[in-house]
mmCIF file of C-alpha atoms and ligand atoms in Angstrom:
data_model
loop_
_atom_site.group_PDB
_atom_site.id
_atom_site.type_symbol
_atom_site.label_atom_id
_atom_site.label_comp_id
_atom_site.label_asym_id
_atom_site.label_seq_id
_atom_site.Cartn_x
_atom_site.Cartn_y
_atom_site.Cartn_z
ATOM 1 C CA MET K 1 -21.832 10.094 -31.096
ATOM 2 C CA SER K 2 -23.707 8.710 -28.089
ATOM 3 C CA LYS K 3 -21.891 8.563 -24.772
ATOM 4 C CA PRO K 4 -20.905 5.133 -23.425
ATOM 5 C CA LEU K 5 -23.056 3.574 -20.723
ATOM 6 C CA GLY K 6 -21.571 1.934 -17.644
ATOM 7 C CA LEU K 7 -22.720 -1.427 -16.284
ATOM 8 C CA VAL K 8 -22.908 -0.472 -12.620
ATOM 9 C CA ASN K 9 -23.267 -2.944 -9.764
ATOM 10 C CA ARG K 10 -23.865 -0.306 -7.110
ATOM 11 C CA ILE K 11 -23.027 3.190 -5.973
ATOM 12 C CA LEU K 12 -21.841 4.314 -2.549
ATOM 13 C CA PRO K 13 -22.371 8.073 -2.054
ATOM 14 C CA PHE K 14 -19.815 8.198 0.795
ATOM 15 C CA SER K 15 -16.865 5.965 1.602
ATOM 16 C CA ALA K 16 -13.774 6.495 3.731
ATOM 17 C CA VAL K 17 -11.985 3.310 2.608
ATOM 18 C CA ASP K 18 -11.823 3.622 -1.182
ATOM 19 C CA GLY K 19 -9.083 6.185 -1.553
ATOM 20 C CA PRO K 20 -8.095 9.442 0.141
ATOM 21 C CA GLY K 21 -10.733 11.393 2.036
ATOM 22 C CA ASN K 22 -14.460 11.070 1.606
ATOM 23 C CA ARG K 23 -15.291 9.427 -1.714
ATOM 24 C CA PHE K 24 -18.199 8.714 -4.004
ATOM 25 C CA VAL K 25 -17.663 5.146 -5.237
ATOM 26 C CA ILE K 26 -19.000 3.475 -8.358
ATOM 27 C CA PHE K 27 -18.671 -0.311 -8.393
ATOM 28 C CA LEU K 28 -18.719 -1.585 -11.965
ATOM 29 C CA GLN K 29 -20.077 -5.016 -12.873
ATOM 30 C CA GLY K 30 -17.704 -7.572 -14.393
ATOM 31 C CA CYS K 31 -14.183 -8.695 -13.575
ATOM 32 C CA ASN K 32 -11.559 -10.550 -15.600
ATOM 33 C CA PHE K 33 -10.119 -12.164 -12.436
ATOM 34 C CA ASN K 34 -11.888 -14.834 -10.410
ATOM 35 C CA CYS K 35 -10.342 -14.331 -6.965
ATOM 36 C CA ILE K 36 -11.132 -17.009 -4.419
ATOM 37 C CA SER K 37 -10.943 -14.289 -1.755
ATOM 38 C CA CYS K 38 -13.450 -11.962 -3.477
ATOM 39 C CA HIS K 39 -15.756 -10.229 -0.966
ATOM 40 C CA ASN K 40 -18.221 -9.230 -3.708
ATOM 41 C CA PRO K 41 -18.357 -12.281 -5.990
ATOM 42 C CA GLN K 42 -21.689 -11.092 -7.408
ATOM 43 C CA THR K 43 -19.714 -8.358 -9.203
ATOM 44 C CA ILE K 44 -17.586 -10.815 -11.205
ATOM 45 C CA GLY K 45 -19.898 -12.153 -13.905
ATOM 46 C CA ILE K 46 -21.973 -10.553 -16.627
ATOM 47 C CA CYS K 47 -25.624 -11.656 -16.637
ATOM 48 C CA ASP K 48 -26.475 -13.931 -19.574
ATOM 49 C CA ALA K 49 -30.226 -13.852 -18.866
ATOM 50 C CA CYS K 50 -30.355 -17.538 -17.946
ATOM 51 C CA GLY K 51 -33.511 -16.837 -15.910
ATOM 52 C CA VAL K 52 -32.602 -18.836 -12.794
ATOM 53 C CA CYS K 53 -33.130 -15.786 -10.569
ATOM 54 C CA VAL K 54 -36.431 -14.904 -12.254
ATOM 55 C CA ALA K 55 -37.904 -18.258 -11.241
ATOM 56 C CA GLU K 56 -36.554 -18.024 -7.666
ATOM 57 C CA CYS K 57 -37.398 -14.404 -6.830
ATOM 58 C CA PRO K 58 -39.967 -14.447 -3.957
ATOM 59 C CA GLY K 59 -41.032 -10.849 -4.637
ATOM 60 C CA GLU K 60 -41.732 -11.376 -8.354
ATOM 61 C CA ALA K 61 -39.457 -8.406 -8.870
ATOM 62 C CA LEU K 62 -37.627 -9.919 -11.826
ATOM 63 C CA GLN K 63 -38.751 -10.588 -15.366
ATOM 64 C CA PHE K 64 -37.273 -11.029 -18.793
ATOM 65 C CA ALA K 65 -36.987 -7.894 -20.893
ATOM 66 C CA GLU K 66 -38.950 -7.962 -24.149
ATOM 67 C CA SER K 67 -35.756 -8.870 -26.003
ATOM 68 C CA GLY K 68 -35.352 -11.985 -23.856
ATOM 69 C CA THR K 69 -31.640 -11.215 -23.551
ATOM 70 C CA ALA K 70 -31.764 -9.158 -20.351
ATOM 71 C CA ILE K 71 -33.488 -9.152 -16.965
ATOM 72 C CA LYS K 72 -35.645 -6.277 -15.704
ATOM 73 C CA TRP K 73 -35.577 -5.514 -11.974
ATOM 74 C CA ASP K 74 -38.561 -3.815 -10.347
ATOM 75 C CA GLN K 75 -37.015 -2.156 -7.295
ATOM 76 C CA SER K 76 -40.424 -1.329 -5.812
ATOM 77 C CA ARG K 77 -41.211 -5.058 -5.485
ATOM 78 C CA CYS K 78 -37.759 -6.144 -4.325
ATOM 79 C CA LEU K 79 -37.629 -7.670 -0.812
ATOM 80 C CA ARG K 80 -33.809 -7.215 -0.613
ATOM 81 C CA CYS K 81 -33.559 -10.901 0.271
ATOM 82 C CA ASP K 82 -30.484 -11.543 -1.959
ATOM 83 C CA THR K 83 -31.973 -14.843 -3.195
ATOM 84 C CA CYS K 84 -31.170 -13.823 -6.781
ATOM 85 C CA ILE K 85 -27.521 -13.285 -5.872
ATOM 86 C CA LYS K 86 -27.302 -16.608 -4.025
ATOM 87 C CA VAL K 87 -28.797 -18.647 -6.888
ATOM 88 C CA CYS K 88 -27.003 -16.950 -9.789
ATOM 89 C CA PRO K 89 -24.753 -19.545 -11.448
ATOM 90 C CA ALA K 90 -22.710 -16.823 -13.168
ATOM 91 C CA ASP K 91 -21.498 -14.866 -10.089
ATOM 92 C CA SER K 92 -23.596 -11.995 -11.377
ATOM 93 C CA ASN K 93 -26.824 -10.404 -10.205
ATOM 94 C CA PRO K 94 -29.881 -8.870 -11.818
ATOM 95 C CA HIS K 95 -29.620 -5.562 -9.925
ATOM 96 C CA SER K 96 -26.764 -4.191 -12.050
ATOM 97 C CA GLN K 97 -27.879 -1.436 -14.362
ATOM 98 C CA TRP K 98 -26.603 0.270 -17.473
ATOM 99 C CA LEU K 99 -26.278 3.915 -16.434
ATOM 100 C CA GLU K 100 -25.619 7.044 -18.438
ATOM 101 C CA VAL K 101 -22.673 9.195 -17.383
ATOM 102 C CA GLU K 102 -24.999 12.162 -16.881
ATOM 103 C CA LEU K 103 -27.129 10.211 -14.401
ATOM 104 C CA VAL K 104 -24.040 9.296 -12.353
ATOM 105 C CA LEU K 105 -22.877 12.932 -12.494
ATOM 106 C CA GLU K 106 -26.230 14.066 -11.125
ATOM 107 C CA LYS K 107 -25.808 11.734 -8.161
ATOM 108 C CA ILE K 108 -22.256 13.017 -7.572
ATOM 109 C CA ARG K 109 -23.450 16.648 -7.691
ATOM 110 C CA ARG K 110 -25.878 15.958 -4.829
ATOM 111 C CA SER K 111 -23.002 15.114 -2.461
ATOM 112 C CA ALA K 112 -20.151 17.034 -4.120
ATOM 113 C CA ALA K 113 -19.851 19.596 -1.331
ATOM 114 C CA PHE K 114 -18.961 16.834 1.138
ATOM 115 C CA LEU K 115 -16.638 14.838 -1.116
ATOM 116 C CA SER K 116 -12.878 14.693 -1.701
ATOM 117 C CA GLY K 117 -13.238 12.670 -4.849
ATOM 118 C CA VAL K 118 -14.702 9.900 -6.949
ATOM 119 C CA THR K 119 -13.407 6.332 -7.127
ATOM 120 C CA VAL K 120 -14.325 3.742 -9.726
ATOM 121 C CA SER K 121 -13.979 0.229 -8.344
ATOM 122 C CA GLY K 122 -15.436 -3.133 -9.269
ATOM 123 C CA GLY K 123 -15.713 -5.739 -10.439
ATOM 124 C CA GLU K 124 -12.766 -4.420 -12.389
ATOM 125 C CA ALA K 125 -12.723 -0.695 -13.110
ATOM 126 C CA THR K 126 -10.522 -0.947 -16.217
ATOM 127 C CA GLN K 127 -12.871 -3.371 -17.973
ATOM 128 C CA GLN K 128 -15.050 -0.398 -18.994
ATOM 129 C CA PRO K 129 -12.451 2.195 -20.053
ATOM 130 C CA GLU K 130 -14.748 4.207 -22.337
ATOM 131 C CA PHE K 131 -17.239 4.791 -19.523
ATOM 132 C CA VAL K 132 -14.487 5.613 -17.025
ATOM 133 C CA PHE K 133 -12.907 8.103 -19.417
ATOM 134 C CA GLU K 134 -16.227 9.804 -20.137
ATOM 135 C CA LEU K 135 -17.138 9.983 -16.438
ATOM 136 C CA PHE K 136 -13.771 11.301 -15.245
ATOM 137 C CA ASN K 137 -13.441 13.686 -18.181
ATOM 138 C CA SER K 138 -16.900 15.095 -17.431
ATOM 139 C CA ILE K 139 -15.883 15.621 -13.786
ATOM 140 C CA LYS K 140 -12.719 17.460 -14.860
ATOM 141 C CA ILE K 141 -14.593 19.939 -17.061
ATOM 142 C CA ASP K 142 -17.598 20.519 -14.783
ATOM 143 C CA SER K 143 -17.133 23.684 -12.695
ATOM 144 C CA SER K 144 -19.085 22.217 -9.758
ATOM 145 C CA LEU K 145 -17.117 18.931 -9.758
ATOM 146 C CA LYS K 146 -13.596 19.700 -10.922
ATOM 147 C CA HIS K 147 -12.316 19.973 -7.330
ATOM 148 C CA LEU K 148 -12.907 16.215 -6.951
ATOM 149 C CA SER K 149 -9.988 13.838 -7.446
ATOM 150 C CA THR K 150 -10.565 10.870 -9.739
ATOM 151 C CA MET K 151 -9.188 7.491 -8.727
ATOM 152 C CA LEU K 152 -9.299 3.870 -9.810
ATOM 153 C CA ASP K 153 -9.241 0.772 -7.635
ATOM 154 C CA THR K 154 -7.957 -1.997 -9.907
ATOM 155 C CA ASN K 155 -6.542 -5.509 -10.121
ATOM 156 C CA GLY K 156 -3.816 -4.041 -12.336
ATOM 157 C CA SER K 157 -4.553 -6.224 -15.358
ATOM 158 C CA ALA K 158 -5.040 -3.410 -17.880
ATOM 159 C CA GLU K 159 -2.605 -3.102 -20.752
ATOM 160 C CA SER K 160 -0.820 0.157 -21.543
ATOM 161 C CA SER K 161 -3.297 0.968 -24.341
ATOM 162 C CA THR K 162 -6.112 0.972 -21.745
ATOM 163 C CA TRP K 163 -4.058 2.989 -19.264
ATOM 164 C CA ASN K 164 -3.266 5.520 -21.983
ATOM 165 C CA LYS K 165 -6.974 5.970 -22.594
ATOM 166 C CA ILE K 166 -7.975 6.656 -18.983
ATOM 167 C CA LEU K 167 -4.905 8.055 -17.219
ATOM 168 C CA PRO K 168 -5.114 11.574 -18.722
ATOM 169 C CA VAL K 169 -8.287 12.098 -16.662
ATOM 170 C CA THR K 170 -7.293 9.919 -13.663
ATOM 171 C CA ASP K 171 -5.455 11.405 -10.692
ATOM 172 C CA GLY K 172 -4.352 8.192 -9.035
ATOM 173 C CA VAL K 173 -4.553 4.417 -9.161
ATOM 174 C CA MET K 174 -4.741 1.899 -6.327
ATOM 175 C CA VAL K 175 -3.448 -1.488 -7.496
ATOM 176 C CA ASP K 176 -4.066 -4.824 -5.781
ATOM 177 C CA LEU K 177 -1.076 -7.145 -5.894
ATOM 178 C CA LYS K 178 -2.548 -10.490 -4.862
ATOM 179 C CA ALA K 179 0.813 -12.299 -4.907
ATOM 180 C CA TYR K 180 4.290 -11.615 -6.247
ATOM 181 C CA ASP K 181 4.811 -15.326 -6.983
ATOM 182 C CA ASP K 182 3.014 -15.960 -10.278
ATOM 183 C CA LYS K 183 1.989 -19.537 -9.401
ATOM 184 C CA VAL K 184 0.355 -18.338 -6.190
ATOM 185 C CA HIS K 185 -1.243 -15.437 -8.069
ATOM 186 C CA GLN K 186 -2.736 -17.851 -10.579
ATOM 187 C CA LYS K 187 -4.133 -20.032 -7.796
ATOM 188 C CA LEU K 188 -5.626 -17.018 -6.022
ATOM 189 C CA THR K 189 -7.042 -15.220 -9.054
ATOM 190 C CA GLY K 190 -7.092 -17.652 -11.983
ATOM 191 C CA THR K 191 -4.768 -15.273 -13.872
ATOM 192 C CA SER K 192 -1.052 -14.544 -14.231
ATOM 193 C CA ASN K 193 0.417 -11.486 -12.497
ATOM 194 C CA VAL K 194 2.730 -10.516 -15.370
ATOM 195 C CA GLN K 195 0.487 -7.672 -16.528
ATOM 196 C CA VAL K 196 -0.121 -6.555 -12.917
ATOM 197 C CA LEU K 197 3.610 -6.106 -12.340
ATOM 198 C CA GLN K 198 3.944 -4.304 -15.668
ATOM 199 C CA SER K 199 1.067 -2.006 -14.706
ATOM 200 C CA ILE K 200 2.777 -1.117 -11.422
ATOM 201 C CA GLN K 201 5.938 -0.244 -13.341
ATOM 202 C CA TYR K 202 3.996 1.777 -15.915
ATOM 203 C CA LEU K 203 1.962 3.678 -13.319
ATOM 204 C CA LEU K 204 5.163 4.582 -11.475
ATOM 205 C CA GLU K 205 6.702 5.779 -14.722
ATOM 206 C CA VAL K 206 3.811 8.140 -15.394
ATOM 207 C CA ASP K 207 3.472 9.097 -11.706
ATOM 208 C CA LYS K 208 -0.092 7.794 -11.248
ATOM 209 C CA LEU K 209 0.466 4.987 -8.720
ATOM 210 C CA PHE K 210 -1.345 6.089 -5.575
ATOM 211 C CA GLU K 211 -0.789 2.875 -3.612
ATOM 212 C CA VAL K 212 -0.156 -0.855 -3.836
ATOM 213 C CA ARG K 213 -2.591 -2.956 -1.832
ATOM 214 C CA LEU K 214 -1.619 -6.331 -0.429
ATOM 215 C CA LEU K 215 -4.466 -8.534 0.772
ATOM 216 C CA ILE K 216 -2.886 -11.044 3.140
ATOM 217 C CA ILE K 217 -4.414 -14.536 3.184
ATOM 218 C CA PRO K 218 -2.707 -16.766 5.755
ATOM 219 C CA GLY K 219 -1.163 -19.868 4.222
ATOM 220 C CA TRP K 220 -1.406 -18.430 0.694
ATOM 221 C CA ASN K 221 0.620 -15.251 0.418
ATOM 222 C CA ASP K 222 2.064 -14.579 3.864
ATOM 223 C CA GLN K 223 5.244 -16.671 3.608
ATOM 224 C CA GLU K 224 8.225 -14.655 4.784
ATOM 225 C CA SER K 225 10.301 -15.541 1.697
ATOM 226 C CA MET K 226 7.600 -14.352 -0.718
ATOM 227 C CA LEU K 227 6.932 -11.169 1.246
ATOM 228 C CA GLN K 228 10.642 -10.452 1.260
ATOM 229 C CA LYS K 229 10.757 -10.856 -2.544
ATOM 230 C CA THR K 230 7.642 -8.691 -2.930
ATOM 231 C CA ALA K 231 9.136 -5.882 -0.859
ATOM 232 C CA GLU K 232 12.459 -6.196 -2.655
ATOM 233 C CA TRP K 233 10.876 -6.037 -6.116
ATOM 234 C CA LEU K 234 8.635 -3.094 -5.235
ATOM 235 C CA SER K 235 11.473 -1.127 -3.624
ATOM 236 C CA GLN K 236 13.633 -1.761 -6.696
ATOM 237 C CA GLN K 237 10.921 -0.125 -8.828
ATOM 238 C CA SER K 238 10.712 2.890 -6.525
ATOM 239 C CA THR K 239 10.857 3.759 -2.860
ATOM 240 C CA ASN K 240 8.197 6.384 -3.524
ATOM 241 C CA ILE K 241 5.434 3.778 -3.113
ATOM 242 C CA SER K 242 2.673 3.758 -0.520
ATOM 243 C CA ILE K 243 1.918 0.237 0.680
ATOM 244 C CA LYS K 244 -1.411 -0.732 2.201
ATOM 245 C CA ILE K 245 -1.578 -4.086 4.011
ATOM 246 C CA LEU K 246 -5.055 -5.523 4.439
ATOM 247 C CA GLY K 247 -6.100 -8.680 6.239
ATOM 248 C CA PHE K 248 -8.376 -11.190 4.535
ATOM 249 C CA ARG K 249 -11.866 -11.455 6.084
ATOM 250 C CA GLN K 250 -14.293 -14.257 5.295
ATOM 251 C CA HIS K 251 -17.312 -11.943 5.014
ATOM 252 C CA GLY K 252 -19.006 -12.307 1.617
ATOM 253 C CA VAL K 253 -16.617 -14.956 0.286
ATOM 254 C CA ARG K 254 -18.165 -17.800 -1.719
ATOM 255 C CA SER K 255 -19.087 -20.879 0.318
ATOM 256 C CA GLU K 256 -16.876 -23.149 -1.811
ATOM 257 C CA TYR K 257 -13.783 -21.561 -0.262
ATOM 258 C CA PRO K 258 -14.149 -22.431 3.439
ATOM 259 C CA GLN K 259 -10.439 -23.228 3.718
ATOM 260 C CA LEU K 260 -9.402 -19.556 3.636
ATOM 261 C CA GLN K 261 -8.341 -18.300 7.046
ATOM 262 C CA GLN K 262 -8.785 -14.763 8.355
ATOM 263 C CA ALA K 263 -5.608 -12.793 8.903
ATOM 264 C CA THR K 264 -4.921 -12.174 12.595
ATOM 265 C CA PRO K 265 -3.373 -8.913 13.866
ATOM 266 C CA GLU K 266 -0.201 -10.932 14.619
ATOM 267 C CA VAL K 267 0.078 -12.107 10.982
ATOM 268 C CA LEU K 268 -0.412 -8.559 9.699
ATOM 269 C CA GLU K 269 2.155 -7.136 12.124
ATOM 270 C CA LYS K 270 4.664 -9.668 10.841
ATOM 271 C CA VAL K 271 3.967 -8.678 7.227
ATOM 272 C CA SER K 272 4.281 -5.035 8.163
ATOM 273 C CA SER K 273 7.612 -5.571 9.926
ATOM 274 C CA THR K 274 9.023 -7.234 6.769
ATOM 275 C CA PHE K 275 8.043 -4.178 4.717
ATOM 276 C CA GLN K 276 9.397 -1.801 7.384
ATOM 277 C CA ASN K 277 12.884 -3.044 6.451
ATOM 278 C CA PHE K 278 12.518 -1.261 3.115
ATOM 279 C CA PRO K 279 12.391 2.513 2.573
ATOM 280 C CA PHE K 280 8.849 2.885 1.218
ATOM 281 C CA LYS K 281 7.011 6.219 1.220
ATOM 282 C CA SER K 282 4.475 4.826 3.687
ATOM 283 C CA ILE K 283 3.264 1.507 5.047
ATOM 284 C CA GLN K 284 -0.285 1.381 6.282
ATOM 285 C CA LEU K 285 -1.847 -1.542 8.132
ATOM 286 C CA VAL K 286 -5.646 -1.664 8.014
HETATM 287 S S1 SF4 M 1 -33.283 -9.434 -3.756
HETATM 288 FE FE1 SF4 M 1 -33.466 -10.497 -5.716
HETATM 289 S S2 SF4 M 1 -34.578 -12.389 -5.259
HETATM 290 FE FE2 SF4 M 1 -34.914 -11.021 -3.507
HETATM 291 S S3 SF4 M 1 -36.800 -9.927 -4.027
HETATM 292 FE FE3 SF4 M 1 -35.143 -8.629 -4.768
HETATM 293 S S4 SF4 M 1 -34.874 -9.199 -6.914
HETATM 294 FE FE4 SF4 M 1 -36.072 -10.844 -5.914
HETATM 295 S S1 SF4 M 2 -28.515 -12.529 -12.785
HETATM 296 FE FE1 SF4 M 2 -27.595 -14.586 -12.823
HETATM 297 S S2 SF4 M 2 -29.316 -15.989 -12.435
HETATM 298 FE FE2 SF4 M 2 -30.202 -14.016 -13.008
HETATM 299 S S3 SF4 M 2 -30.535 -14.195 -15.207
HETATM 300 FE FE3 SF4 M 2 -28.547 -13.210 -14.923
HETATM 301 S S4 SF4 M 2 -27.040 -14.885 -14.987
HETATM 302 FE FE4 SF4 M 2 -29.069 -15.835 -14.661
#
């Protein structure tokens, strides 16, 4: 049986912000949330070969594949101008590529000596569970790679059947909790948080929850009463949770959301002090 391919938006050979230590990060294309605060909105959609970017590309680096149902990108002609990303009506981009697991493994091997682990992010990492399983499983059985930890950065929307598929080869999961209040969560992401909360509970149960990440957007999810409820609910699940508090930044966010305000250090300190009242494993402000 042929191995699953991954639709990859981009690869970062070294990152210090996508999990513990120095990490190789694979950003998958495609997300089932539509967060208004997304810093990489070009990772959300799947290209439907509409051709808008082909017509606009100043480097003539894009053309339809023979099938007419995909776009071919000629990297040697690309001017890196990002015009294709700006004009794409589907929040996608034509630079994403279907990659074989073995090709990704080869790239990891080149930097393995300097790495602590591999993180799959997105887009949404759990939208391509077959690829993630194959990649992580291959890392676990490869003598030159098995020292690397395998982690997922996720919006938490996967159901237990998906978790069951990928957790046996996953060392830890970082879950974004956009808002504890479901109405606010729906406004921020377009989706309910019911499955996200269930995922947090499930990951705790199977001891795979590495951390819960809270992206603070002033005026949206920084109300004291909601933060209090968030901290209460999380601490009721377990006090053995690492919390990471991040401030929203406008960089990369779609131009139709100019109303979102950056989180000041004062706002983040206030959020942190609310969480300090609860006995979590750790609370990190970044
Ligand atoms: S970034 Fe996109 S639009 Fe610009 S040259 Fe490259 S493929 Fe063309
Ligand atoms: S990347 Fe976007 S603009 Fe280009 S063909 Fe695909 S959907 Fe259309």
